Amino acid sequence: MHEKQQRIRYIRVLEKFFTRTVSLLKLENFDEELFRQRTLKNYEDLKRVEAIDLNSKYFTELIAFINKSLQIVQSPCENFENERTMLLKEANLLQKEKNKNSYKKDKHKNSKFDDGY
């Protein structure tokens, strides 16, 4: 398999893990045990794909989020609600980082076009 295909597959698996984790965290009838089971199942999918170095700030933060969520799942805590809110906050920051380039405001857009008239 080519390096580019491996990179794309790894990115897709990372983002799939992220979206599944966030959707579980946002459920109204949140179940901690279901979250643990599904996160470990998603991690099994992640382990099947070979890890590739990604240098983007978004992807490094995404990998850190995945590692933190796995750490929370593997170490049980009495008050899971605090961890849930922390993970949701970090997920929100990650989504902002991903969408940062698409929401760039174009300053002085009228002065760019000058046809001489």
PDB file as gemmi writes it, atoms N, CA and C in Angstrom:
CRYST1    1.000    1.000    1.000  90.00  90.00  90.00 P 1                      
ATOM      1  N   MET A   1       0.849  -1.177   0.000  1.00  0.00           N  
ATOM      2  CA  MET A   1       0.000   0.000   0.000  1.00  0.00           C  
ATOM      3  C   MET A   1       0.895   1.241   0.000  1.00  0.00           C  
ATOM      4  N   HIS A   2       0.477   2.232  -0.740  1.00  0.00           N  
ATOM      5  CA  HIS A   2       1.268   3.447  -0.840  1.00  0.00           C  
ATOM      6  C   HIS A   2       1.194   4.266   0.444  1.00  0.00           C  
ATOM      7  N   GLU A   3       2.197   5.103   0.628  1.00  0.00           N  
ATOM      8  CA  GLU A   3       2.276   5.911   1.847  1.00  0.00           C  
ATOM      9  C   GLU A   3       1.099   6.875   1.955  1.00  0.00           C  
ATOM     10  N   LYS A   4       0.686   7.430   0.816  1.00  0.00           N  
ATOM     11  CA  LYS A   4      -0.429   8.375   0.827  1.00  0.00           C  
ATOM     12  C   LYS A   4      -1.734   7.675   1.229  1.00  0.00           C  
ATOM     13  N   GLN A   5      -1.927   6.453   0.743  1.00  0.00           N  
ATOM     14  CA  GLN A   5      -3.121   5.704   1.113  1.00  0.00           C  
ATOM     15  C   GLN A   5      -3.117   5.353   2.600  1.00  0.00           C  
ATOM     16  N   GLN A   6      -1.955   4.999   3.126  1.00  0.00           N  
ATOM     17  CA  GLN A   6      -1.849   4.700   4.558  1.00  0.00           C  
ATOM     18  C   GLN A   6      -2.151   5.939   5.384  1.00  0.00           C  
ATOM     19  N   ARG A   7      -1.654   7.073   4.930  1.00  0.00           N  
ATOM     20  CA  ARG A   7      -1.887   8.338   5.649  1.00  0.00           C  
ATOM     21  C   ARG A   7      -3.379   8.668   5.673  1.00  0.00           C  
ATOM     22  N   ILE A   8      -4.027   8.550   4.533  1.00  0.00           N  
ATOM     23  CA  ILE A   8      -5.458   8.856   4.447  1.00  0.00           C  
ATOM     24  C   ILE A   8      -6.265   7.894   5.310  1.00  0.00           C  
ATOM     25  N   ARG A   9      -5.922   6.611   5.287  1.00  0.00           N  
ATOM     26  CA  ARG A   9      -6.631   5.626   6.101  1.00  0.00           C  
ATOM     27  C   ARG A   9      -6.461   5.932   7.586  1.00  0.00           C  
ATOM     28  N   TYR A  10      -5.245   6.296   7.990  1.00  0.00           N  
ATOM     29  CA  TYR A  10      -4.983   6.614   9.395  1.00  0.00           C  
ATOM     30  C   TYR A  10      -5.769   7.848   9.827  1.00  0.00           C  
ATOM     31  N   ILE A  11      -5.805   8.865   8.992  1.00  0.00           N  
ATOM     32  CA  ILE A  11      -6.554  10.090   9.299  1.00  0.00           C  
ATOM     33  C   ILE A  11      -8.044   9.781   9.427  1.00  0.00           C  
ATOM     34  N   ARG A  12      -8.566   8.973   8.524  1.00  0.00           N  
ATOM     35  CA  ARG A  12      -9.997   8.629   8.585  1.00  0.00           C  
ATOM     36  C   ARG A  12     -10.345   7.872   9.858  1.00  0.00           C  
ATOM     37  N   VAL A  13      -9.467   6.963  10.264  1.00  0.00           N  
ATOM     38  CA  VAL A  13      -9.728   6.193  11.485  1.00  0.00           C  
ATOM     39  C   VAL A  13      -9.664   7.107  12.707  1.00  0.00           C  
ATOM     40  N   LEU A  14      -8.703   8.031  12.719  1.00  0.00           N  
ATOM     41  CA  LEU A  14      -8.603   8.980  13.834  1.00  0.00           C  
ATOM     42  C   LEU A  14      -9.863   9.829  13.939  1.00  0.00           C  
ATOM     43  N   GLU A  15     -10.319  10.357  12.817  1.00  0.00           N  
ATOM     44  CA  GLU A  15     -11.498  11.221  12.843  1.00  0.00           C  
ATOM     45  C   GLU A  15     -12.764  10.429  13.149  1.00  0.00           C  
ATOM     46  N   LYS A  16     -12.818   9.185  12.713  1.00  0.00           N  
ATOM     47  CA  LYS A  16     -13.974   8.348  13.040  1.00  0.00           C  
ATOM     48  C   LYS A  16     -14.030   8.089  14.545  1.00  0.00           C  
ATOM     49  N   PHE A  17     -12.879   7.798  15.143  1.00  0.00           N  
ATOM     50  CA  PHE A  17     -12.807   7.605  16.592  1.00  0.00           C  
ATOM     51  C   PHE A  17     -13.278   8.869  17.302  1.00  0.00           C  
ATOM     52  N   PHE A  18     -12.809  10.015  16.835  1.00  0.00           N  
ATOM     53  CA  PHE A  18     -13.165  11.291  17.448  1.00  0.00           C  
ATOM     54  C   PHE A  18     -14.660  11.557  17.366  1.00  0.00           C  
ATOM     55  N   THR A  19     -15.253  11.389  16.179  1.00  0.00           N  
ATOM     56  CA  THR A  19     -16.679  11.693  16.028  1.00  0.00           C  
ATOM     57  C   THR A  19     -17.545  10.733  16.835  1.00  0.00           C  
ATOM     58  N   ARG A  20     -17.149   9.468  16.882  1.00  0.00           N  
ATOM     59  CA  ARG A  20     -17.922   8.508  17.683  1.00  0.00           C  
ATOM     60  C   ARG A  20     -17.836   8.831  19.164  1.00  0.00           C  
ATOM     61  N   THR A  21     -16.661   9.201  19.629  1.00  0.00           N  
ATOM     62  CA  THR A  21     -16.483   9.533  21.044  1.00  0.00           C  
ATOM     63  C   THR A  21     -17.287  10.764  21.413  1.00  0.00           C  
ATOM     64  N   VAL A  22     -17.236  11.781  20.576  1.00  0.00           N  
ATOM     65  CA  VAL A  22     -17.966  13.020  20.862  1.00  0.00           C  
ATOM     66  C   VAL A  22     -19.467  12.783  20.839  1.00  0.00           C  
ATOM     67  N   SER A  23     -19.941  11.983  19.889  1.00  0.00           N  
ATOM     68  CA  SER A  23     -21.383  11.732  19.844  1.00  0.00           C  
ATOM     69  C   SER A  23     -21.845  10.970  21.085  1.00  0.00           C  
ATOM     70  N   LEU A  24     -21.010  10.071  21.591  1.00  0.00           N  
ATOM     71  CA  LEU A  24     -21.361   9.379  22.838  1.00  0.00           C  
ATOM     72  C   LEU A  24     -21.367  10.332  24.027  1.00  0.00           C  
ATOM     73  N   LEU A  25     -20.420  11.257  24.049  1.00  0.00           N  
ATOM     74  CA  LEU A  25     -20.353  12.204  25.167  1.00  0.00           C  
ATOM     75  C   LEU A  25     -21.527  13.176  25.163  1.00  0.00           C  
ATOM     76  N   LYS A  26     -22.070  13.479  23.994  1.00  0.00           N  
ATOM     77  CA  LYS A  26     -23.143  14.463  23.882  1.00  0.00           C  
ATOM     78  C   LYS A  26     -24.530  13.882  24.093  1.00  0.00           C  
ATOM     79  N   LEU A  27     -24.638  12.575  24.272  1.00  0.00           N  
ATOM     80  CA  LEU A  27     -25.948  11.966  24.462  1.00  0.00           C  
ATOM     81  C   LEU A  27     -26.619  12.498  25.727  1.00  0.00           C  
ATOM     82  N   GLU A  28     -27.944  12.703  25.645  1.00  0.00           N  
ATOM     83  CA  GLU A  28     -28.678  13.189  26.807  1.00  0.00           C  
ATOM     84  C   GLU A  28     -28.747  12.128  27.895  1.00  0.00           C  
ATOM     85  N   ASN A  29     -29.008  10.897  27.499  1.00  0.00           N  
ATOM     86  CA  ASN A  29     -29.045   9.799  28.478  1.00  0.00           C  
ATOM     87  C   ASN A  29     -27.686   9.096  28.472  1.00  0.00           C  
ATOM     88  N   PHE A  30     -26.682   9.810  28.920  1.00  0.00           N  
ATOM     89  CA  PHE A  30     -25.301   9.343  28.887  1.00  0.00           C  
ATOM     90  C   PHE A  30     -25.117   8.182  29.853  1.00  0.00           C  
ATOM     91  N   ASP A  31     -24.499   7.112  29.358  1.00  0.00           N  
ATOM     92  CA  ASP A  31     -24.214   5.937  30.184  1.00  0.00           C  
ATOM     93  C   ASP A  31     -22.702   5.731  30.196  1.00  0.00           C  
ATOM     94  N   GLU A  32     -22.128   5.775  31.383  1.00  0.00           N  
ATOM     95  CA  GLU A  32     -20.672   5.673  31.522  1.00  0.00           C  
ATOM     96  C   GLU A  32     -20.153   4.322  31.053  1.00  0.00           C  
ATOM     97  N   GLU A  33     -20.864   3.260  31.376  1.00  0.00           N  
ATOM     98  CA  GLU A  33     -20.407   1.915  30.991  1.00  0.00           C  
ATOM     99  C   GLU A  33     -20.467   1.730  29.474  1.00  0.00           C  
ATOM    100  N   LEU A  34     -21.519   2.229  28.846  1.00  0.00           N  
ATOM    101  CA  LEU A  34     -21.626   2.161  27.388  1.00  0.00           C  
ATOM    102  C   LEU A  34     -20.499   2.954  26.731  1.00  0.00           C  
ATOM    103  N   PHE A  35     -20.188   4.094  27.306  1.00  0.00           N  
ATOM    104  CA  PHE A  35     -19.087   4.911  26.785  1.00  0.00           C  
ATOM    105  C   PHE A  35     -17.769   4.145  26.860  1.00  0.00           C  
ATOM    106  N   ARG A  36     -17.516   3.498  27.956  1.00  0.00           N  
ATOM    107  CA  ARG A  36     -16.270   2.721  28.113  1.00  0.00           C  
ATOM    108  C   ARG A  36     -16.196   1.583  27.087  1.00  0.00           C  
ATOM    109  N   GLN A  37     -17.288   0.856  26.924  1.00  0.00           N  
ATOM    110  CA  GLN A  37     -17.298  -0.264  25.986  1.00  0.00           C  
ATOM    111  C   GLN A  37     -17.077   0.205  24.553  1.00  0.00           C  
ATOM    112  N   ARG A  38     -17.797   1.232  24.146  1.00  0.00           N  
ATOM    113  CA  ARG A  38     -17.681   1.711  22.759  1.00  0.00           C  
ATOM    114  C   ARG A  38     -16.321   2.336  22.487  1.00  0.00           C  
ATOM    115  N   THR A  39     -15.766   3.023  23.468  1.00  0.00           N  
ATOM    116  CA  THR A  39     -14.451   3.629  23.279  1.00  0.00           C  
ATOM    117  C   THR A  39     -13.385   2.553  23.106  1.00  0.00           C  
ATOM    118  N   LEU A  40     -13.462   1.508  23.890  1.00  0.00           N  
ATOM    119  CA  LEU A  40     -12.502   0.407  23.737  1.00  0.00           C  
ATOM    120  C   LEU A  40     -12.691  -0.308  22.398  1.00  0.00           C  
ATOM    121  N   LYS A  41     -13.941  -0.433  21.958  1.00  0.00           N  
ATOM    122  CA  LYS A  41     -14.206  -1.040  20.648  1.00  0.00           C  
ATOM    123  C   LYS A  41     -13.641  -0.165  19.530  1.00  0.00           C  
ATOM    124  N   ASN A  42     -13.815   1.139  19.640  1.00  0.00           N  
ATOM    125  CA  ASN A  42     -13.261   2.053  18.642  1.00  0.00           C  
ATOM    126  C   ASN A  42     -11.740   2.022  18.652  1.00  0.00           C  
ATOM    127  N   TYR A  43     -11.165   1.810  19.816  1.00  0.00           N  
ATOM    128  CA  TYR A  43      -9.713   1.724  19.916  1.00  0.00           C  
ATOM    129  C   TYR A  43      -9.189   0.481  19.200  1.00  0.00           C  
ATOM    130  N   GLU A  44      -9.967  -0.591  19.207  1.00  0.00           N  
ATOM    131  CA  GLU A  44      -9.573  -1.794  18.467  1.00  0.00           C  
ATOM    132  C   GLU A  44      -9.480  -1.494  16.969  1.00  0.00           C  
ATOM    133  N   ASP A  45     -10.417  -0.698  16.448  1.00  0.00           N  
ATOM    134  CA  ASP A  45     -10.346  -0.290  15.042  1.00  0.00           C  
ATOM    135  C   ASP A  45      -9.101   0.549  14.779  1.00  0.00           C  
ATOM    136  N   LEU A  46      -8.762   1.379  15.730  1.00  0.00           N  
ATOM    137  CA  LEU A  46      -7.596   2.254  15.587  1.00  0.00           C  
ATOM    138  C   LEU A  46      -6.297   1.452  15.600  1.00  0.00           C  
ATOM    139  N   LYS A  47      -6.273   0.382  16.381  1.00  0.00           N  
ATOM    140  CA  LYS A  47      -5.055  -0.431  16.474  1.00  0.00           C  
ATOM    141  C   LYS A  47      -4.779  -1.203  15.185  1.00  0.00           C  
ATOM    142  N   ARG A  48      -5.796  -1.456  14.387  1.00  0.00           N  
ATOM    143  CA  ARG A  48      -5.614  -2.218  13.148  1.00  0.00           C  
ATOM    144  C   ARG A  48      -4.842  -1.433  12.090  1.00  0.00           C  
ATOM    145  N   VAL A  49      -4.882  -0.113  12.175  1.00  0.00           N  
ATOM    146  CA  VAL A  49      -4.237   0.732  11.172  1.00  0.00           C  
ATOM    147  C   VAL A  49      -2.857   1.144  11.679  1.00  0.00           C  
ATOM    148  N   GLU A  50      -1.905   1.132  10.764  1.00  0.00           N  
ATOM    149  CA  GLU A  50      -0.542   1.513  11.126  1.00  0.00           C  
ATOM    150  C   GLU A  50      -0.457   3.017  11.382  1.00  0.00           C  
ATOM    151  N   ALA A  51       0.149   3.403  12.497  1.00  0.00           N  
ATOM    152  CA  ALA A  51       0.276   4.815  12.866  1.00  0.00           C  
ATOM    153  C   ALA A  51       1.323   5.494  11.987  1.00  0.00           C  
ATOM    154  N   ILE A  52       1.017   6.704  11.576  1.00  0.00           N  
ATOM    155  CA  ILE A  52       1.900   7.492  10.727  1.00  0.00           C  
ATOM    156  C   ILE A  52       2.092   8.849  11.398  1.00  0.00           C  
ATOM    157  N   ASP A  53       3.280   9.414  11.258  1.00  0.00           N  
ATOM    158  CA  ASP A  53       3.548  10.730  11.840  1.00  0.00           C  
ATOM    159  C   ASP A  53       2.769  11.798  11.091  1.00  0.00           C  
ATOM    160  N   LEU A  54       2.002  12.577  11.837  1.00  0.00           N  
ATOM    161  CA  LEU A  54       1.242  13.689  11.282  1.00  0.00           C  
ATOM    162  C   LEU A  54       1.726  14.958  11.963  1.00  0.00           C  
ATOM    163  N   ASN A  55       2.143  15.932  11.184  1.00  0.00           N  
ATOM    164  CA  ASN A  55       2.779  17.125  11.745  1.00  0.00           C  
ATOM    165  C   ASN A  55       1.835  18.298  11.956  1.00  0.00           C  
ATOM    166  N   SER A  56       0.622  18.193  11.512  1.00  0.00           N  
ATOM    167  CA  SER A  56      -0.335  19.275  11.662  1.00  0.00           C  
ATOM    168  C   SER A  56      -0.709  19.462  13.135  1.00  0.00           C  
ATOM    169  N   LYS A  57      -0.961  20.694  13.521  1.00  0.00           N  
ATOM    170  CA  LYS A  57      -1.350  20.979  14.908  1.00  0.00           C  
ATOM    171  C   LYS A  57      -2.669  20.284  15.248  1.00  0.00           C  
ATOM    172  N   TYR A  58      -3.589  20.279  14.295  1.00  0.00           N  
ATOM    173  CA  TYR A  58      -4.887  19.639  14.511  1.00  0.00           C  
ATOM    174  C   TYR A  58      -4.716  18.151  14.793  1.00  0.00           C  
ATOM    175  N   PHE A  59      -3.896  17.475  13.995  1.00  0.00           N  
ATOM    176  CA  PHE A  59      -3.750  16.031  14.165  1.00  0.00           C  
ATOM    177  C   PHE A  59      -2.985  15.675  15.432  1.00  0.00           C  
ATOM    178  N   THR A  60      -2.016  16.487  15.818  1.00  0.00           N  
ATOM    179  CA  THR A  60      -1.318  16.202  17.080  1.00  0.00           C  
ATOM    180  C   THR A  60      -2.265  16.382  18.265  1.00  0.00           C  
ATOM    181  N   GLU A  61      -3.122  17.399  18.208  1.00  0.00           N  
ATOM    182  CA  GLU A  61      -4.110  17.586  19.269  1.00  0.00           C  
ATOM    183  C   GLU A  61      -5.172  16.487  19.238  1.00  0.00           C  
ATOM    184  N   LEU A  62      -5.504  16.004  18.047  1.00  0.00           N  
ATOM    185  CA  LEU A  62      -6.473  14.914  17.920  1.00  0.00           C  
ATOM    186  C   LEU A  62      -5.926  13.641  18.549  1.00  0.00           C  
ATOM    187  N   ILE A  63      -4.673  13.333  18.311  1.00  0.00           N  
ATOM    188  CA  ILE A  63      -4.049  12.154  18.906  1.00  0.00           C  
ATOM    189  C   ILE A  63      -3.968  12.298  20.423  1.00  0.00           C  
ATOM    190  N   ALA A  64      -3.674  13.509  20.893  1.00  0.00           N  
ATOM    191  CA  ALA A  64      -3.639  13.751  22.341  1.00  0.00           C  
ATOM    192  C   ALA A  64      -5.026  13.559  22.957  1.00  0.00           C  
ATOM    193  N   PHE A  65      -6.082  13.995  22.262  1.00  0.00           N  
ATOM    194  CA  PHE A  65      -7.452  13.814  22.740  1.00  0.00           C  
ATOM    195  C   PHE A  65      -7.795  12.326  22.830  1.00  0.00           C  
ATOM    196  N   ILE A  66      -7.407  11.573  21.821  1.00  0.00           N  
ATOM    197  CA  ILE A  66      -7.692  10.137  21.813  1.00  0.00           C  
ATOM    198  C   ILE A  66      -6.961   9.455  22.962  1.00  0.00           C  
ATOM    199  N   ASN A  67      -5.698   9.817  23.167  1.00  0.00           N  
ATOM    200  CA  ASN A  67      -4.940   9.223  24.267  1.00  0.00           C  
ATOM    201  C   ASN A  67      -5.548   9.566  25.620  1.00  0.00           C  
ATOM    202  N   LYS A  68      -6.001  10.813  25.760  1.00  0.00           N  
ATOM    203  CA  LYS A  68      -6.614  11.231  27.032  1.00  0.00           C  
ATOM    204  C   LYS A  68      -7.931  10.506  27.272  1.00  0.00           C  
ATOM    205  N   SER A  69      -8.732  10.338  26.233  1.00  0.00           N  
ATOM    206  CA  SER A  69     -10.004   9.630  26.409  1.00  0.00           C  
ATOM    207  C   SER A  69      -9.767   8.165  26.746  1.00  0.00           C  
ATOM    208  N   LEU A  70      -8.752   7.549  26.144  1.00  0.00           N  
ATOM    209  CA  LEU A  70      -8.425   6.166  26.486  1.00  0.00           C  
ATOM    210  C   LEU A  70      -7.918   6.049  27.916  1.00  0.00           C  
ATOM    211  N   GLN A  71      -7.139   7.028  28.330  1.00  0.00           N  
ATOM    212  CA  GLN A  71      -6.628   7.022  29.707  1.00  0.00           C  
ATOM    213  C   GLN A  71      -7.775   7.145  30.706  1.00  0.00           C  
ATOM    214  N   ILE A  72      -8.748   7.979  30.415  1.00  0.00           N  
ATOM    215  CA  ILE A  72      -9.903   8.152  31.294  1.00  0.00           C  
ATOM    216  C   ILE A  72     -10.732   6.874  31.347  1.00  0.00           C  
ATOM    217  N   VAL A  73     -10.888   6.223  30.196  1.00  0.00           N  
ATOM    218  CA  VAL A  73     -11.676   4.990  30.151  1.00  0.00           C  
ATOM    219  C   VAL A  73     -10.988   3.870  30.921  1.00  0.00           C  
ATOM    220  N   GLN A  74      -9.676   3.785  30.836  1.00  0.00           N  
ATOM    221  CA  GLN A  74      -8.958   2.688  31.472  1.00  0.00           C  
ATOM    222  C   GLN A  74      -8.746   2.889  32.973  1.00  0.00           C  
ATOM    223  N   SER A  75      -8.795   4.122  33.430  1.00  0.00           N  
ATOM    224  CA  SER A  75      -8.647   4.359  34.870  1.00  0.00           C  
ATOM    225  C   SER A  75      -9.980   4.854  35.423  1.00  0.00           C  
ATOM    226  N   PRO A  76     -10.701   4.001  36.132  1.00  0.00           N  
ATOM    227  CA  PRO A  76     -12.023   4.389  36.641  1.00  0.00           C  
ATOM    228  C   PRO A  76     -11.934   5.510  37.678  1.00  0.00           C  
ATOM    229  N   CYS A  77     -12.940   6.354  37.660  1.00  0.00           N  
ATOM    230  CA  CYS A  77     -12.980   7.504  38.561  1.00  0.00           C  
ATOM    231  C   CYS A  77     -14.376   7.577  39.187  1.00  0.00           C  
ATOM    232  N   GLU A  78     -14.452   8.178  40.374  1.00  0.00           N  
ATOM    233  CA  GLU A  78     -15.742   8.292  41.055  1.00  0.00           C  
ATOM    234  C   GLU A  78     -16.653   9.297  40.347  1.00  0.00           C  
ATOM    235  N   ASN A  79     -16.094  10.445  39.996  1.00  0.00           N  
ATOM    236  CA  ASN A  79     -16.895  11.499  39.381  1.00  0.00           C  
ATOM    237  C   ASN A  79     -16.548  11.603  37.897  1.00  0.00           C  
ATOM    238  N   PHE A  80     -17.282  10.847  37.090  1.00  0.00           N  
ATOM    239  CA  PHE A  80     -17.012  10.826  35.655  1.00  0.00           C  
ATOM    240  C   PHE A  80     -17.537  12.073  34.966  1.00  0.00           C  
ATOM    241  N   GLU A  81     -18.436  12.790  35.608  1.00  0.00           N  
ATOM    242  CA  GLU A  81     -19.027  13.981  34.988  1.00  0.00           C  
ATOM    243  C   GLU A  81     -17.969  15.057  34.725  1.00  0.00           C  
ATOM    244  N   ASN A  82     -17.003  15.197  35.612  1.00  0.00           N  
ATOM    245  CA  ASN A  82     -15.923  16.172  35.397  1.00  0.00           C  
ATOM    246  C   ASN A  82     -15.087  15.802  34.177  1.00  0.00           C  
ATOM    247  N   GLU A  83     -14.764  14.517  34.045  1.00  0.00           N  
ATOM    248  CA  GLU A  83     -14.005  14.074  32.881  1.00  0.00           C  
ATOM    249  C   GLU A  83     -14.807  14.266  31.601  1.00  0.00           C  
ATOM    250  N   ARG A  84     -16.104  14.035  31.687  1.00  0.00           N  
ATOM    251  CA  ARG A  84     -16.968  14.200  30.517  1.00  0.00           C  
ATOM    252  C   ARG A  84     -16.961  15.658  30.047  1.00  0.00           C  
ATOM    253  N   THR A  85     -17.114  16.581  30.972  1.00  0.00           N  
ATOM    254  CA  THR A  85     -17.113  17.992  30.581  1.00  0.00           C  
ATOM    255  C   THR A  85     -15.752  18.414  30.048  1.00  0.00           C  
ATOM    256  N   MET A  86     -14.672  17.878  30.620  1.00  0.00           N  
ATOM    257  CA  MET A  86     -13.331  18.203  30.133  1.00  0.00           C  
ATOM    258  C   MET A  86     -13.137  17.683  28.713  1.00  0.00           C  
ATOM    259  N   LEU A  87     -13.581  16.445  28.455  1.00  0.00           N  
ATOM    260  CA  LEU A  87     -13.460  15.882  27.107  1.00  0.00           C  
ATOM    261  C   LEU A  87     -14.313  16.653  26.099  1.00  0.00           C  
ATOM    262  N   LEU A  88     -15.500  17.068  26.506  1.00  0.00           N  
ATOM    263  CA  LEU A  88     -16.347  17.856  25.601  1.00  0.00           C  
ATOM    264  C   LEU A  88     -15.717  19.205  25.284  1.00  0.00           C  
ATOM    265  N   LYS A  89     -15.105  19.822  26.278  1.00  0.00           N  
ATOM    266  CA  LYS A  89     -14.445  21.101  26.050  1.00  0.00           C  
ATOM    267  C   LYS A  89     -13.270  20.937  25.080  1.00  0.00           C  
ATOM    268  N   GLU A  90     -12.471  19.900  25.289  1.00  0.00           N  
ATOM    269  CA  GLU A  90     -11.338  19.670  24.390  1.00  0.00           C  
ATOM    270  C   GLU A  90     -11.812  19.311  22.989  1.00  0.00           C  
ATOM    271  N   ALA A  91     -12.915  18.584  22.879  1.00  0.00           N  
ATOM    272  CA  ALA A  91     -13.464  18.255  21.568  1.00  0.00           C  
ATOM    273  C   ALA A  91     -13.929  19.518  20.852  1.00  0.00           C  
ATOM    274  N   ASN A  92     -14.526  20.435  21.592  1.00  0.00           N  
ATOM    275  CA  ASN A  92     -14.957  21.698  21.009  1.00  0.00           C  
ATOM    276  C   ASN A  92     -13.755  22.499  20.504  1.00  0.00           C  
ATOM    277  N   LEU A  93     -12.688  22.540  21.282  1.00  0.00           N  
ATOM    278  CA  LEU A  93     -11.480  23.252  20.857  1.00  0.00           C  
ATOM    279  C   LEU A  93     -10.861  22.599  19.626  1.00  0.00           C  
ATOM    280  N   LEU A  94     -10.922  21.283  19.566  1.00  0.00           N  
ATOM    281  CA  LEU A  94     -10.404  20.572  18.396  1.00  0.00           C  
ATOM    282  C   LEU A  94     -11.202  20.906  17.138  1.00  0.00           C  
ATOM    283  N   GLN A  95     -12.517  20.954  17.278  1.00  0.00           N  
ATOM    284  CA  GLN A  95     -13.350  21.293  16.130  1.00  0.00           C  
ATOM    285  C   GLN A  95     -13.106  22.728  15.690  1.00  0.00           C  
ATOM    286  N   LYS A  96     -12.858  23.621  16.631  1.00  0.00           N  
ATOM    287  CA  LYS A  96     -12.515  25.000  16.277  1.00  0.00           C  
ATOM    288  C   LYS A  96     -11.194  25.055  15.528  1.00  0.00           C  
ATOM    289  N   GLU A  97     -10.223  24.259  15.977  1.00  0.00           N  
ATOM    290  CA  GLU A  97      -8.923  24.223  15.310  1.00  0.00           C  
ATOM    291  C   GLU A  97      -9.051  23.706  13.880  1.00  0.00           C  
ATOM    292  N   LYS A  98      -9.894  22.714  13.697  1.00  0.00           N  
ATOM    293  CA  LYS A  98     -10.089  22.153  12.359  1.00  0.00           C  
ATOM    294  C   LYS A  98     -10.760  23.159  11.431  1.00  0.00           C  
ATOM    295  N   ASN A  99     -11.737  23.894  11.957  1.00  0.00           N  
ATOM    296  CA  ASN A  99     -12.509  24.817  11.130  1.00  0.00           C  
ATOM    297  C   ASN A  99     -11.919  26.221  11.090  1.00  0.00           C  
ATOM    298  N   LYS A 100     -10.775  26.416  11.694  1.00  0.00           N  
ATOM    299  CA  LYS A 100     -10.202  27.757  11.782  1.00  0.00           C  
ATOM    300  C   LYS A 100      -9.956  28.376  10.412  1.00  0.00           C  
ATOM    301  N   ASN A 101      -9.465  27.602   9.488  1.00  0.00           N  
ATOM    302  CA  ASN A 101      -9.135  28.148   8.173  1.00  0.00           C  
ATOM    303  C   ASN A 101     -10.359  28.467   7.338  1.00  0.00           C  
ATOM    304  N   SER A 102     -11.453  27.769   7.535  1.00  0.00           N  
ATOM    305  CA  SER A 102     -12.625  28.007   6.707  1.00  0.00           C  
ATOM    306  C   SER A 102     -13.427  29.231   7.156  1.00  0.00           C  
ATOM    307  N   TYR A 103     -13.200  29.721   8.371  1.00  0.00           N  
ATOM    308  CA  TYR A 103     -13.946  30.866   8.868  1.00  0.00           C  
ATOM    309  C   TYR A 103     -13.110  32.145   8.874  1.00  0.00           C  
ATOM    310  N   LYS A 104     -12.094  32.190   8.046  1.00  0.00           N  
ATOM    311  CA  LYS A 104     -11.227  33.348   8.019  1.00  0.00           C  
ATOM    312  C   LYS A 104     -11.948  34.518   7.341  1.00  0.00           C  
ATOM    313  N   LYS A 105     -11.985  35.652   8.015  1.00  0.00           N  
ATOM    314  CA  LYS A 105     -12.645  36.824   7.474  1.00  0.00           C  
ATOM    315  C   LYS A 105     -11.704  37.528   6.505  1.00  0.00           C  
ATOM    316  N   ASP A 106     -12.242  37.937   5.382  1.00  0.00           N  
ATOM    317  CA  ASP A 106     -11.449  38.605   4.364  1.00  0.00           C  
ATOM    318  C   ASP A 106     -11.502  40.111   4.616  1.00  0.00           C  
ATOM    319  N   LYS A 107     -10.399  40.663   5.115  1.00  0.00           N  
ATOM    320  CA  LYS A 107     -10.357  42.091   5.419  1.00  0.00           C  
ATOM    321  C   LYS A 107     -10.064  42.888   4.160  1.00  0.00           C  
ATOM    322  N   HIS A 108     -10.680  44.033   4.073  1.00  0.00           N  
ATOM    323  CA  HIS A 108     -10.461  44.973   2.971  1.00  0.00           C  
ATOM    324  C   HIS A 108     -10.679  44.308   1.615  1.00  0.00           C  
ATOM    325  N   LYS A 109     -11.767  43.581   1.476  1.00  0.00           N  
ATOM    326  CA  LYS A 109     -11.989  42.859   0.239  1.00  0.00           C  
ATOM    327  C   LYS A 109     -12.319  43.807  -0.926  1.00  0.00           C  
ATOM    328  N   ASN A 110     -12.824  44.999  -0.621  1.00  0.00           N  
ATOM    329  CA  ASN A 110     -13.134  45.938  -1.703  1.00  0.00           C  
ATOM    330  C   ASN A 110     -11.871  46.546  -2.307  1.00  0.00           C  
ATOM    331  N   SER A 111     -10.808  46.666  -1.541  1.00  0.00           N  
ATOM    332  CA  SER A 111      -9.607  47.291  -2.062  1.00  0.00           C  
ATOM    333  C   SER A 111      -8.734  46.322  -2.872  1.00  0.00           C  
ATOM    334  N   LYS A 112      -9.033  45.051  -2.868  1.00  0.00           N  
ATOM    335  CA  LYS A 112      -8.240  44.085  -3.618  1.00  0.00           C  
ATOM    336  C   LYS A 112      -8.438  44.217  -5.114  1.00  0.00           C  
ATOM    337  N   PHE A 113      -9.673  44.420  -5.540  1.00  0.00           N  
ATOM    338  CA  PHE A 113      -9.969  44.492  -6.958  1.00  0.00           C  
ATOM    339  C   PHE A 113      -9.913  45.948  -7.429  1.00  0.00           C  
ATOM    340  N   ASP A 114      -8.960  46.235  -8.267  1.00  0.00           N  
ATOM    341  CA  ASP A 114      -8.830  47.571  -8.808  1.00  0.00           C  
ATOM    342  C   ASP A 114      -8.516  47.447 -10.290  1.00  0.00           C  
ATOM    343  N   ASP A 115      -9.506  47.759 -11.123  1.00  0.00           N  
ATOM    344  CA  ASP A 115      -9.303  47.608 -12.557  1.00  0.00           C  
ATOM    345  C   ASP A 115      -8.914  48.931 -13.239  1.00  0.00           C  
ATOM    346  N   GLY A 116      -8.691  49.976 -12.453  1.00  0.00           N  
ATOM    347  CA  GLY A 116      -8.204  51.230 -13.002  1.00  0.00           C  
ATOM    348  C   GLY A 116      -9.280  52.249 -13.330  1.00  0.00           C  
ATOM    349  N   TYR A 117     -10.532  51.964 -13.090  1.00  0.00           N  
ATOM    350  CA  TYR A 117     -11.597  52.933 -13.400  1.00  0.00           C  
ATOM    351  C   TYR A 117     -12.010  53.706 -12.195  1.00  0.00           C  
TER     352      TYR A 117                                                      
END                                                                             
